Coordinates of C-alpha atoms in Angstrom, one line a residue:
M1 CA -18.2 -5.1 -33.8
T2 CA -21.1 -3.8 -35.8
I3 CA -20.3 -0.8 -37.9
P4 CA -23.1 1.8 -38.2
S5 CA -24.8 1.7 -41.6
D6 CA -24.4 4.7 -43.9
P7 CA -27.0 7.2 -42.6
L8 CA -27.3 8.6 -46.1
A9 CA -28.9 5.3 -47.2
F10 CA -31.7 5.6 -44.6
G11 CA -35.1 6.7 -45.6
P12 CA -38.6 7.2 -44.1
Q13 CA -40.2 4.2 -42.5
T14 CA -43.4 4.5 -44.5
A15 CA -44.4 5.9 -47.9
L16 CA -46.4 9.1 -48.1
G17 CA -50.1 8.7 -47.8
R18 CA -52.6 10.3 -50.0
G19 CA -54.2 13.7 -49.3
A20 CA -53.9 15.5 -46.0
L21 CA -52.1 12.6 -44.2
G22 CA -49.3 12.8 -46.7
A23 CA -49.0 16.6 -46.1
A24 CA -48.8 15.9 -42.3
Q25 CA -46.1 13.4 -42.9
V26 CA -44.0 15.9 -44.9
A27 CA -44.4 18.5 -42.2
D28 CA -43.4 16.0 -39.5
R29 CA -40.3 15.0 -41.4
A30 CA -39.4 18.7 -41.9
M31 CA -39.8 19.2 -38.2
G32 CA -37.3 16.3 -37.5
A33 CA -34.8 17.8 -40.0
A34 CA -35.2 21.3 -38.4
F35 CA -34.6 19.8 -34.9
V36 CA -31.4 18.1 -36.1
A37 CA -30.3 21.4 -37.7
R38 CA -30.9 23.2 -34.4
C39 CA -28.9 20.5 -32.4
R40 CA -25.9 20.8 -34.7
A41 CA -26.0 24.6 -34.6
L42 CA -26.2 24.7 -30.8
A43 CA -23.3 22.2 -30.5
A44 CA -21.3 24.5 -32.8
F45 CA -22.3 27.5 -30.8
A46 CA -21.2 25.8 -27.6
A47 CA -17.8 25.1 -29.2
E48 CA -17.5 28.8 -30.1
R49 CA -18.0 29.8 -26.4
P50 CA -15.3 27.9 -24.4
A51 CA -15.1 28.1 -20.7
S52 CA -11.4 29.1 -21.0
A53 CA -12.6 32.6 -21.7
D54 CA -14.3 32.8 -18.2
R55 CA -12.7 33.5 -14.9
A56 CA -11.1 30.4 -13.5
Q57 CA -12.3 28.9 -10.3
G58 CA -10.7 30.8 -7.3
E59 CA -10.4 34.1 -9.1
P60 CA -12.3 37.1 -7.8
G61 CA -15.7 37.2 -9.4
A62 CA -15.7 33.7 -10.8
M63 CA -18.7 31.3 -10.6
S64 CA -19.2 30.0 -7.1
P65 CA -17.9 26.5 -6.4
E66 CA -21.4 25.3 -5.6
R67 CA -22.8 26.5 -8.9
W68 CA -19.8 25.1 -10.7
A69 CA -20.2 21.7 -9.1
A70 CA -23.9 21.7 -9.9
R71 CA -23.3 22.3 -13.7
P72 CA -23.8 19.3 -15.9
E73 CA -20.5 17.7 -16.9
L74 CA -21.3 18.3 -20.6
L75 CA -21.6 22.1 -20.0
Q76 CA -18.4 22.5 -17.9
P77 CA -16.3 23.2 -21.1
V78 CA -18.8 25.8 -22.2
S79 CA -18.7 29.4 -21.0
E80 CA -21.2 30.2 -18.3
W81 CA -22.3 33.2 -20.5
A82 CA -23.4 31.0 -23.4
A83 CA -26.8 30.2 -21.9
P84 CA -27.7 33.9 -21.2
E85 CA -26.8 34.7 -24.8
L86 CA -28.8 31.8 -26.1
S87 CA -31.8 32.7 -24.0
I88 CA -31.9 36.1 -25.7
G89 CA -31.5 34.6 -29.1
L90 CA -34.3 32.0 -28.6
S91 CA -36.5 34.1 -26.4
C92 CA -36.5 31.5 -23.6
S93 CA -35.5 31.3 -20.0
R94 CA -31.9 30.7 -19.0
R95 CA -32.7 27.3 -17.6
R96 CA -34.3 26.3 -20.9
A97 CA -31.3 27.5 -22.7
E98 CA -29.0 25.4 -20.6
D99 CA -31.2 22.4 -21.2
L100 CA -31.1 22.9 -24.9
L101 CA -27.3 23.2 -24.9
G102 CA -26.9 20.1 -22.8
Q103 CA -29.3 18.2 -25.1
A104 CA -27.5 19.3 -28.2
L105 CA -24.1 18.3 -26.9
M106 CA -25.5 14.9 -25.8
L107 CA -27.1 14.2 -29.1
A108 CA -24.0 15.3 -30.9
R109 CA -22.5 12.1 -29.7
L110 CA -24.9 10.2 -32.0
P111 CA -24.2 11.6 -35.4
A112 CA -25.7 8.6 -37.2
A113 CA -29.0 8.9 -35.3
L114 CA -29.2 12.6 -36.1
A115 CA -28.6 11.8 -39.8
A116 CA -31.3 9.1 -39.7
T117 CA -33.7 11.6 -38.1
E118 CA -32.8 14.1 -40.8
A119 CA -33.5 11.5 -43.5
G120 CA -36.9 10.6 -41.9
L121 CA -36.1 7.1 -40.6
L122 CA -36.5 8.4 -37.0
T123 CA -38.7 11.1 -35.5
V124 CA -37.8 13.4 -32.7
G125 CA -39.6 11.1 -30.3
H126 CA -37.2 8.3 -31.2
L127 CA -34.3 10.4 -30.1
W128 CA -35.4 10.7 -26.4
C129 CA -34.6 7.1 -25.5
L130 CA -31.3 7.3 -27.4
E131 CA -30.4 10.5 -25.5
E132 CA -31.2 8.9 -22.2
H133 CA -29.6 5.5 -22.6
V134 CA -27.1 5.4 -25.5
A135 CA -25.6 8.9 -25.7
P136 CA -24.3 8.8 -22.1
L137 CA -22.2 5.7 -22.8
A138 CA -18.6 6.7 -22.0
D139 CA -16.9 4.3 -24.4
P140 CA -17.2 5.8 -27.9
V141 CA -16.6 2.4 -29.6
L142 CA -19.4 0.8 -27.6
R143 CA -21.7 3.8 -28.2
A144 CA -21.1 3.7 -32.0
E145 CA -21.7 0.0 -32.0
V146 CA -25.0 0.2 -30.1
E147 CA -26.1 3.1 -32.3
G148 CA -25.3 1.2 -35.5
V149 CA -27.2 -2.0 -34.3
L150 CA -30.3 0.0 -33.4
L151 CA -30.4 2.0 -36.7
D152 CA -29.8 -1.2 -38.7
W153 CA -32.6 -2.8 -36.8
V154 CA -35.1 0.0 -37.5
A155 CA -34.0 0.2 -41.1
G156 CA -34.4 -3.6 -41.5
R157 CA -37.9 -3.5 -40.1
A158 CA -38.8 -0.5 -42.4
A159 CA -37.5 -2.4 -45.4
K160 CA -40.1 -5.1 -44.9
G161 CA -42.8 -2.6 -44.1
T162 CA -42.8 -2.9 -40.3
I163 CA -42.9 0.4 -38.5
T164 CA -40.9 1.1 -35.2
T165 CA -42.5 3.4 -32.7
P166 CA -40.4 5.2 -30.0
G167 CA -41.7 2.7 -27.4
Q168 CA -40.5 -0.3 -29.5
L169 CA -37.1 1.3 -30.0
A170 CA -36.8 2.0 -26.3
E171 CA -37.4 -1.7 -25.6
K172 CA -34.8 -2.7 -28.1
V173 CA -32.4 -0.2 -26.5
L174 CA -32.8 -1.8 -23.1
R175 CA -32.3 -5.3 -24.6
E176 CA -29.1 -4.3 -26.3
L177 CA -27.6 -2.5 -23.3
A178 CA -28.6 -5.3 -20.9
R179 CA -27.0 -7.9 -23.2
R180 CA -23.7 -5.9 -23.5
N181 CA -23.4 -4.6 -20.0
A182 CA -25.3 -7.1 -17.9
R183 CA -23.1 -7.1 -14.8
D184 CA -22.5 -3.4 -14.7
R185 CA -26.3 -2.9 -15.0
A186 CA -26.8 -5.4 -12.2
Q187 CA -24.6 -3.2 -10.0
E188 CA -26.6 -0.2 -11.1
A189 CA -29.8 -2.0 -10.2
I190 CA -28.4 -2.8 -6.7
R191 CA -27.6 0.9 -6.2
A192 CA -31.1 1.8 -7.5
L193 CA -32.8 -0.2 -4.8
A194 CA -32.0 2.6 -2.5
K195 CA -34.6 4.7 -4.3
R196 CA -37.4 2.2 -3.4
G197 CA -40.2 3.8 -1.4
V198 CA -43.4 5.8 -1.3
R199 CA -43.1 9.6 -1.5
L200 CA -45.5 12.5 -1.5
E201 CA -45.5 14.6 -4.7
G202 CA -46.6 18.1 -5.5
E203 CA -50.1 19.3 -6.2
R204 CA -51.7 18.0 -9.4
G205 CA -54.5 20.5 -9.6
V206 CA -56.9 22.2 -7.2
G207 CA -57.3 20.0 -4.2
L208 CA -55.2 17.1 -5.7
A209 CA -51.8 15.7 -4.8
G210 CA -49.6 12.9 -5.9
L211 CA -48.2 9.8 -4.3
G212 CA -45.2 8.3 -6.0
V213 CA -44.4 4.6 -5.6
V214 CA -41.0 3.3 -6.7
G215 CA -40.2 -0.3 -6.6
T216 CA -38.6 -3.1 -8.6
V217 CA -40.3 -4.2 -11.8
P218 CA -41.7 -7.4 -10.2
E219 CA -43.1 -5.5 -7.3
I220 CA -44.8 -2.8 -9.4
E221 CA -46.1 -5.3 -11.9
A222 CA -47.5 -7.5 -9.1
L223 CA -49.1 -4.4 -7.3
H224 CA -50.7 -3.2 -10.5
A225 CA -51.9 -6.6 -11.4
A226 CA -53.5 -7.1 -8.0
L227 CA -55.2 -3.7 -8.1
S228 CA -56.4 -4.5 -11.7
A229 CA -57.8 -7.9 -10.6
C230 CA -59.7 -6.2 -7.7
V231 CA -61.2 -3.7 -10.2
D232 CA -62.2 -6.5 -12.5
A233 CA -63.9 -8.2 -9.6
L234 CA -66.1 -5.2 -8.8
P235 CA -69.8 -5.7 -9.6
K236 CA -70.9 -4.1 -12.9
D237 CA -72.9 -0.9 -12.4
P238 CA -74.0 1.0 -15.5
S239 CA -74.4 4.2 -13.4
D240 CA -70.8 4.1 -12.2
T241 CA -69.0 6.8 -14.2
R242 CA -65.5 6.4 -12.7
T243 CA -62.6 5.8 -15.0
R244 CA -60.5 2.7 -14.6
E245 CA -57.7 4.8 -13.1
Q246 CA -60.1 6.2 -10.6
K247 CA -61.3 2.7 -9.7
L248 CA -57.7 1.6 -9.2
L249 CA -57.2 4.4 -6.7
D250 CA -60.4 3.7 -4.8
V251 CA -59.5 0.0 -4.5
L252 CA -56.1 1.0 -3.2
L253 CA -57.7 3.3 -0.6
D254 CA -60.1 0.6 0.5
L255 CA -57.3 -2.0 0.9
V256 CA -55.0 0.3 2.8
L257 CA -57.3 2.6 4.8
R258 CA -60.2 0.1 5.4
P259 CA -58.6 -3.4 5.5
G260 CA -61.2 -6.1 6.1
E261 CA -64.1 -3.7 5.5
S262 CA -64.0 -3.4 1.7
G263 CA -65.6 -6.7 0.9
L264 CA -63.2 -7.2 -2.0
P265 CA -62.5 -10.9 -2.7
P266 CA -58.9 -12.2 -2.6
V267 CA -57.2 -12.1 -6.0
Q268 CA -54.4 -14.1 -7.6
V269 CA -51.7 -12.1 -9.3
V270 CA -50.4 -13.7 -12.5
L271 CA -47.0 -12.5 -13.9
T272 CA -45.7 -14.0 -17.1
L273 CA -41.9 -14.4 -17.1
V274 CA -40.1 -15.3 -20.3
A275 CA -36.5 -16.3 -19.9
S276 CA -34.0 -18.3 -22.0
V277 CA -32.3 -21.5 -20.9
Q278 CA -29.1 -19.5 -20.8
T279 CA -30.6 -17.0 -18.3
A280 CA -32.0 -19.7 -16.1
L281 CA -28.5 -21.4 -16.0
G282 CA -26.7 -18.3 -14.9
G283 CA -26.1 -16.4 -18.1
D284 CA -26.5 -12.6 -18.7
Q285 CA -29.3 -12.6 -21.3
P286 CA -32.2 -10.3 -20.1
A287 CA -35.6 -11.7 -19.5
E288 CA -39.1 -10.4 -20.0
L289 CA -41.7 -9.9 -17.3
N290 CA -45.2 -9.1 -18.4
G291 CA -43.6 -7.6 -21.6
R292 CA -41.0 -5.5 -19.7
I293 CA -37.3 -6.1 -19.9
V294 CA -35.7 -7.2 -16.7
S295 CA -32.1 -8.3 -16.0
A296 CA -31.1 -11.9 -15.8
E297 CA -30.4 -11.7 -12.1
T298 CA -33.8 -10.2 -11.4
A299 CA -35.5 -13.1 -13.3
R300 CA -33.5 -15.7 -11.4
Q301 CA -34.2 -14.1 -8.0
L302 CA -37.9 -13.9 -8.8
L303 CA -38.1 -17.6 -9.7
N304 CA -36.0 -18.6 -6.8
A305 CA -38.2 -16.6 -4.4
L306 CA -41.3 -18.2 -5.8
T307 CA -40.1 -21.7 -6.1
G308 CA -36.8 -22.0 -4.1
A309 CA -35.2 -23.5 -7.2
G310 CA -31.7 -22.0 -6.7
L311 CA -31.2 -21.1 -10.3
G312 CA -27.8 -19.7 -11.1
D313 CA -26.3 -20.7 -7.7
G314 CA -23.9 -23.1 -9.4
A315 CA -22.3 -20.4 -11.5
L316 CA -22.1 -18.1 -8.5
A317 CA -20.5 -20.8 -6.4
E318 CA -17.9 -21.4 -9.1
L319 CA -17.1 -17.7 -9.2
R320 CA -16.7 -17.6 -5.4
R321 CA -14.3 -20.5 -5.6
I322 CA -12.2 -18.7 -8.3
A323 CA -12.2 -15.5 -6.2
E324 CA -11.1 -17.4 -3.1
E325 CA -8.2 -19.2 -5.0
D326 CA -7.1 -15.8 -6.3
A327 CA -7.1 -14.3 -2.8
E328 CA -5.0 -17.2 -1.5
R329 CA -2.5 -16.9 -4.3
V330 CA 0.5 -14.8 -3.1
P331 CA 2.9 -13.3 -5.6
P332 CA 6.4 -15.0 -5.2
E333 CA 9.1 -13.1 -3.5
P334 CA 12.0 -12.0 -5.7
V335 CA 14.9 -14.5 -5.6
G336 CA 18.5 -13.3 -5.0
T337 CA 19.1 -9.6 -5.4
A338 CA 16.5 -6.8 -5.6
P339 CA 14.9 -6.1 -9.1
D340 CA 17.4 -4.7 -11.6
S341 CA 18.1 -1.3 -10.3
E342 CA 19.4 -0.1 -13.7
D343 CA 15.9 -0.8 -15.2
F344 CA 14.2 1.1 -12.5
A345 CA 16.7 4.0 -12.7
D346 CA 16.1 4.2 -16.5
W347 CA 12.3 4.2 -15.8
E348 CA 12.6 6.9 -13.2
R349 CA 14.8 9.0 -15.5
Q350 CA 12.1 8.8 -18.1
C351 CA 9.7 10.1 -15.5
Q352 CA 12.0 13.0 -14.9
A353 CA 12.3 13.9 -18.6
E354 CA 10.2 16.4 -20.4
D355 CA 7.3 13.9 -21.0
D356 CA 5.0 13.5 -18.0
D357 CA 4.3 9.9 -18.9
P358 CA 7.0 7.5 -20.1
D359 CA 4.3 5.9 -22.2
P360 CA 2.4 8.8 -23.8
M361 CA -0.1 6.5 -25.5
P362 CA -3.7 7.9 -24.9
D363 CA -5.7 6.0 -22.3
D364 CA -8.5 4.9 -24.7
V365 CA -5.9 3.6 -27.2
W366 CA -4.0 1.9 -24.5
L367 CA -7.2 0.2 -23.1
A368 CA -8.2 -0.9 -26.6
S369 CA -4.7 -2.4 -27.1
V370 CA -4.9 -4.2 -23.8
E371 CA -8.3 -5.7 -24.7
A372 CA -7.1 -6.9 -28.1
R373 CA -3.9 -8.4 -26.6
L374 CA -5.9 -10.1 -23.9
A375 CA -8.3 -11.6 -26.5
S376 CA -5.4 -12.9 -28.5
G377 CA -3.6 -14.4 -25.5
E378 CA -0.6 -12.2 -26.0
I379 CA -0.7 -10.9 -22.4
E380 CA -0.1 -13.4 -19.6
L381 CA -2.2 -11.9 -16.8
E382 CA -0.5 -13.9 -14.0
L383 CA 3.0 -12.7 -15.1
D384 CA 1.9 -9.1 -15.6
R385 CA 0.2 -9.1 -12.2
E386 CA 3.4 -10.4 -10.5
L387 CA 5.5 -7.8 -12.2
A388 CA 3.2 -5.0 -11.2
A389 CA 3.2 -6.3 -7.6
A390 CA 7.0 -6.6 -7.6
Q391 CA 7.3 -3.0 -8.9
D392 CA 4.9 -1.7 -6.2
R393 CA 6.7 -3.6 -3.5
W394 CA 10.1 -2.2 -4.6
W395 CA 8.9 1.4 -4.4
R396 CA 7.5 0.8 -0.9
E397 CA 10.9 -0.7 0.2
Y398 CA 12.8 2.2 -1.5
A399 CA 10.6 4.7 0.4
A400 CA 11.4 2.9 3.7
G401 CA 15.2 3.2 3.0
L402 CA 15.8 -0.5 2.2
H403 CA 17.2 0.2 -1.3
P404 CA 19.9 2.7 -2.4
D405 CA 19.0 5.5 -4.7
P406 CA 19.3 3.9 -8.2
D407 CA 20.0 7.4 -9.7
P408 CA 22.1 9.3 -7.1
D409 CA 23.1 12.9 -7.7
D410 CA 26.8 13.1 -8.7
H411 CA 27.1 16.5 -6.9
P412 CA 25.0 16.3 -3.7
E413 CA 24.4 19.5 -2.0
P414 CA 25.2 19.8 1.7
A415 CA 22.4 19.7 4.1
P416 CA 20.9 23.2 4.5
T417 CA 21.2 25.0 7.8
E418 CA 18.5 27.2 9.2
P419 CA 19.5 30.8 8.4
S420 CA 18.6 33.7 10.6
P421 CA 15.9 35.9 9.2
T422 CA 18.3 38.8 9.3
D423 CA 21.3 37.0 7.6
P424 CA 21.9 37.5 3.9
P425 CA 21.3 34.5 1.7
P426 CA 24.3 32.3 1.8
G427 CA 26.3 31.2 -1.3
G428 CA 26.1 34.2 -3.6
G429 CA 23.3 36.4 -2.5
W430 CA 19.6 36.7 -3.4
W431 CA 20.0 35.4 -7.0
A432 CA 21.7 32.3 -5.8
S433 CA 18.9 31.8 -3.2
A434 CA 16.3 32.2 -5.9
E435 CA 18.1 29.7 -8.1
R436 CA 18.2 27.1 -5.2
A437 CA 14.5 27.7 -4.6
L438 CA 13.8 26.9 -8.3
E439 CA 15.9 23.8 -8.0
E440 CA 13.9 22.6 -5.0
A441 CA 10.6 23.3 -6.7
R442 CA 11.8 21.4 -9.8
A443 CA 12.9 18.4 -7.6
A444 CA 9.5 18.5 -5.9
Q445 CA 7.8 18.5 -9.3
E446 CA 9.9 15.5 -10.4
Q447 CA 8.9 13.6 -7.3
A448 CA 5.3 14.4 -7.9
E449 CA 5.6 13.2 -11.5
C450 CA 7.2 10.0 -10.4
A451 CA 4.4 9.5 -7.8
L452 CA 1.9 10.0 -10.6
A453 CA 3.7 7.4 -12.7
R454 CA 3.6 4.9 -9.9
A455 CA -0.1 5.7 -9.5
G456 CA -0.5 4.9 -13.2
G457 CA 1.2 1.6 -12.6
Q458 CA -1.3 0.8 -9.9
V459 CA -4.2 1.8 -12.2
R460 CA -2.8 -0.6 -14.8
Q461 CA -2.6 -3.3 -12.1
A462 CA -6.3 -2.7 -11.3
V463 CA -7.1 -2.9 -15.0
W464 CA -5.3 -6.2 -15.2
S465 CA -7.2 -7.5 -12.2
D466 CA -10.5 -6.5 -13.8
A467 CA -9.4 -8.2 -17.0
E468 CA -8.5 -11.3 -15.0
D469 CA -11.9 -11.3 -13.3
E470 CA -13.6 -10.9 -16.7
Q471 CA -11.5 -13.8 -18.1
A472 CA -12.4 -15.9 -15.1
W473 CA -16.1 -15.2 -15.8
R474 CA -15.8 -16.0 -19.5
T475 CA -14.0 -19.2 -18.9
G476 CA -16.3 -20.3 -16.1
S477 CA -19.7 -21.9 -16.4
G478 CA -21.5 -18.6 -16.4
G479 CA -19.5 -17.2 -19.3
R480 CA -19.7 -20.4 -21.3
V481 CA -23.5 -20.5 -20.8
D482 CA -23.8 -16.9 -21.8
A483 CA -21.8 -17.5 -25.0
A484 CA -23.8 -20.6 -25.9
E485 CA -25.6 -20.2 -29.2
D486 CA -28.4 -22.6 -28.3
A487 CA -30.0 -24.2 -25.3
M488 CA -28.3 -27.6 -25.7
T489 CA -24.8 -26.0 -25.7
A490 CA -25.8 -24.0 -22.6
L491 CA -27.0 -27.1 -20.8
R492 CA -23.7 -28.8 -21.5
A493 CA -21.7 -25.8 -20.3
A494 CA -23.7 -25.3 -17.1
T495 CA -22.8 -26.7 -13.7
I496 CA -24.5 -29.8 -12.4
A497 CA -26.1 -27.7 -9.6
D498 CA -27.7 -25.4 -12.1
R499 CA -28.9 -28.1 -14.4
T500 CA -30.4 -29.9 -11.5
A501 CA -32.2 -26.7 -10.3
L502 CA -33.6 -26.1 -13.8
T503 CA -34.8 -29.7 -14.0
D504 CA -36.5 -29.4 -10.6
L505 CA -38.2 -26.2 -11.7
L506 CA -39.5 -27.7 -15.0
R507 CA -40.9 -30.7 -13.2
R508 CA -43.0 -28.6 -10.9
T509 CA -46.8 -28.4 -11.3
A510 CA -49.0 -25.4 -10.6
G511 CA -49.3 -24.4 -6.9
G512 CA -47.4 -22.4 -4.4
G513 CA -45.8 -19.5 -6.2
L514 CA -46.7 -20.8 -9.6
A515 CA -50.0 -20.2 -11.3
E516 CA -49.3 -22.7 -14.1
R517 CA -46.8 -25.4 -14.8
P518 CA -43.5 -24.0 -16.3
R519 CA -43.6 -24.2 -20.1
L520 CA -40.8 -24.7 -22.6
A521 CA -40.9 -22.4 -25.6
L522 CA -39.1 -23.9 -28.6
V523 CA -38.3 -21.1 -31.0
D524 CA -36.7 -20.7 -34.4
A525 CA -33.0 -20.1 -34.0
L526 CA -32.9 -17.5 -36.8
T527 CA -36.2 -15.6 -36.5
G528 CA -37.1 -16.1 -32.8
A529 CA -40.6 -17.2 -33.8
L530 CA -42.4 -19.5 -31.4
V531 CA -42.5 -23.1 -32.9
S532 CA -44.0 -25.0 -30.0
L533 CA -45.0 -24.5 -26.4
T534 CA -44.7 -27.6 -24.3
D535 CA -43.6 -28.8 -20.8
L536 CA -41.1 -31.3 -19.6
P537 CA -43.4 -34.4 -19.5
A538 CA -44.7 -33.7 -23.0
L539 CA -41.2 -33.1 -24.3
G540 CA -40.2 -36.5 -22.9
R541 CA -43.2 -38.2 -24.5
A542 CA -42.4 -36.6 -27.9
V543 CA -38.8 -37.7 -27.7
R544 CA -39.9 -41.3 -26.8
D545 CA -42.5 -41.5 -29.6
G546 CA -40.3 -39.8 -32.2
R547 CA -42.9 -37.2 -32.7
A548 CA -42.1 -33.6 -34.0
L549 CA -43.3 -30.7 -31.9
G550 CA -45.3 -27.8 -33.4
A551 CA -48.3 -25.7 -32.9
P552 CA -51.4 -27.2 -31.2
P553 CA -54.0 -28.8 -33.4
P554 CA -57.1 -26.9 -34.5
T555 CA -60.2 -26.6 -32.3
G556 CA -63.5 -27.8 -33.6
G557 CA -65.5 -24.8 -32.3
Y558 CA -65.4 -21.0 -32.4
R559 CA -63.3 -20.6 -29.3
P560 CA -59.8 -22.1 -29.2
G561 CA -59.0 -24.8 -26.7
A562 CA -56.9 -24.1 -23.7
E563 CA -53.7 -25.4 -25.3
L564 CA -54.2 -23.4 -28.5
D565 CA -55.2 -20.3 -26.6
R566 CA -52.1 -20.4 -24.5
F567 CA -49.9 -20.9 -27.5
L568 CA -51.4 -18.0 -29.4
R569 CA -51.1 -15.6 -26.5
R570 CA -47.5 -16.6 -25.8
R571 CA -46.7 -16.3 -29.6
D572 CA -48.1 -12.8 -30.1
R573 CA -47.8 -11.4 -26.6
R574 CA -48.6 -7.9 -27.9
C575 CA -51.4 -6.6 -30.1
R576 CA -50.7 -7.3 -33.7
F577 CA -51.8 -3.9 -35.0
P578 CA -48.8 -1.9 -36.3
G579 CA -47.2 0.1 -33.5
C580 CA -49.5 -1.2 -30.7
R581 CA -47.7 -2.6 -27.7
L582 CA -50.7 -3.6 -25.5
P583 CA -50.5 -7.1 -24.2
V584 CA -52.9 -9.8 -25.5
S585 CA -52.9 -11.7 -22.3
K586 CA -56.4 -10.2 -21.7
G587 CA -57.0 -9.2 -25.3
E588 CA -59.0 -11.0 -27.9
L589 CA -58.1 -13.6 -30.5
D590 CA -59.5 -12.8 -34.0
H591 CA -60.3 -15.1 -36.9
F592 CA -59.0 -13.6 -40.2
V593 CA -61.3 -15.8 -42.2
R594 CA -64.6 -15.7 -40.3
W595 CA -65.6 -18.9 -38.6
P596 CA -66.9 -21.4 -39.6
E597 CA -65.6 -20.6 -43.1
G598 CA -62.1 -20.2 -41.6
P599 CA -60.7 -22.7 -39.1
T600 CA -59.9 -22.1 -35.4
D601 CA -56.1 -22.7 -35.7
A602 CA -52.8 -21.0 -35.2
I603 CA -52.6 -19.8 -38.8
N604 CA -56.1 -18.1 -38.9
L605 CA -56.0 -16.6 -35.4
A606 CA -54.1 -13.5 -34.1
G607 CA -54.2 -11.5 -30.9
F608 CA -55.5 -8.0 -30.7
C609 CA -56.3 -5.6 -27.9
T610 CA -60.0 -4.8 -27.6
G611 CA -59.7 -1.4 -29.3
D612 CA -57.8 -2.7 -32.4
H613 CA -60.0 -5.7 -32.6
R614 CA -63.0 -3.4 -32.9
G615 CA -61.1 -1.3 -35.5
K616 CA -60.4 -4.4 -37.6
H617 CA -64.1 -4.9 -38.1
Q618 CA -65.4 -1.4 -37.9
A619 CA -62.8 1.2 -39.1
P620 CA -63.8 2.3 -42.6
G621 CA -61.3 1.9 -45.4
F622 CA -58.8 -0.3 -43.5
T623 CA -57.8 -3.7 -44.9
H624 CA -56.2 -6.6 -43.0
A625 CA -54.5 -9.6 -44.6
M626 CA -52.6 -12.5 -43.2
T627 CA -49.9 -14.1 -45.3
A628 CA -48.9 -17.8 -45.1
D629 CA -45.9 -17.1 -42.9
G630 CA -48.1 -15.3 -40.3
T631 CA -47.2 -11.7 -41.4
L632 CA -50.1 -9.3 -40.9
V633 CA -50.5 -6.6 -43.6
V634 CA -52.5 -3.6 -42.8
T635 CA -53.4 -0.9 -45.4
T636 CA -54.8 2.4 -44.3
P637 CA -57.5 4.4 -46.2
S638 CA -54.7 6.8 -47.2
G639 CA -52.8 4.0 -49.0
I640 CA -50.1 3.4 -46.4
T641 CA -49.1 -0.3 -45.9
A642 CA -47.5 -1.6 -42.7
T643 CA -46.7 -5.1 -41.6
T644 CA -46.3 -6.8 -38.3
D645 CA -44.9 -10.2 -37.1
P646 CA -45.3 -11.8 -33.7
T647 CA -42.8 -10.4 -31.2
P648 CA -39.7 -12.6 -31.5
F649 CA -38.3 -14.4 -28.5

């Protein structure tokens, strides 16, 4: 587990610039510190206004059940009158006050991130993705671990002069969560498919309305790429004053409302999918589609749909076989007499004692203990499952009258008779009757507590079952592939079916659903930097000839050759200007040392979007320098220096 770094050691990502820019930086950092101070104060204010002071549900005058159910879970422990008081203090609406309270309580779960914002490492904008994706994590250990990894990552980049924008942090957040919680997020993705569709939205101005389109990442990327290709194919007209967004809408209207009449040529949509060998073989590592993070299963399904390769089917078949074997395995029946009645009687007496739970260990501590014992092999899952099943079976038989009471009452009371409403209470009058009623209530409570204890046992059995499923995954080919540190280890761990499917995919040429032959990206194991981009036939020739793989050779002219161009665009993937995340798939490759003085090779070329390419040559006061290891150093007119490296794989 990664422990969060000391927030007090964090500092701003960049030094202060000269003049007015430096003053703006100071003000921005002060705004971040003030935002953190307000969050902490609002969280403390919420703690001072507990809901226990309000009328409980069901009491006359209490909040209606509908409003209570609609309250965010974070606000349920807070008095309903806290928001009206806050709205007066901050001169805002009650809804705004509730939102501020909820936001403060959510961000209070991320103390290190708040401290980093206070220190200037993060801005308020960085907190939004943390609030949306990290703070809601229910497991506090996992939440702290992810928070620490993210802050260490931002601080490490800042230490070498690389800035991290909110968008870059959001991408890193999605990668970390997808890597840690891949199968749960896959289930969430399946549930999210129900939200696919096209919906009318409200007015966006006088005479304007909106149309919302929600689909999977591949669907939306393909749709946008197709519309963009249609716009790029339109004839150039200097008198056309429409923006690109307006042209995209007009093309969509032509294709949908006037099919066959628009005269638009057919277009080919090109999506770039970057996936590790582990992902292709059934592992959980996320992939990248046109620069956007997608789950491993989404990547495999997209490749399978386009090529019919069947990637990951071997791992799934193995899991199905394990599940079928588990379903066929029946716990053995107890031999001889019933389970030791004295043990069960002792357990039931504990249930009937003052403690509600015979094992009063908190749930989070108990779960952490189970996970640690599972990891060490101390718990034998098969034995524990059989014991839990035997316990559950005994209680069912006891309820059916097949077993005697293990803890009989030494002084049983005679069966009660139905008294007449006019008869006085038997056996001593009204006080005796009240005492018997209390005894009956106490007995009912004890039965309920025992039922809760049995339910707890069933919950534990479910946890053991989940743990067994997780262990089956980890020991199966999918888990071994996912845990592999390199591609060769993953290939050895994969099933024959998955290795065959991957080989068939890499042998394919362009055509059908593939715009190009699939490429193999060989990357540095430590930095993730692209070393070589090749394909399966070229890799075989290099192995046969004993030739090392690397970047393509230089090109003699101004423009790079196809192989070098492909390598550079896959290496950089995003504009190299600090903080810019625009793709370079359609951007421009720039010579740092002007051609022909500088060569057209992988060291002297870098990808920029069109705007930043213009800025490199036209923006006054900026300097750009490329180091020998490919690091770009940009210095602003105010004296601030920032560095960027190609996006690691």
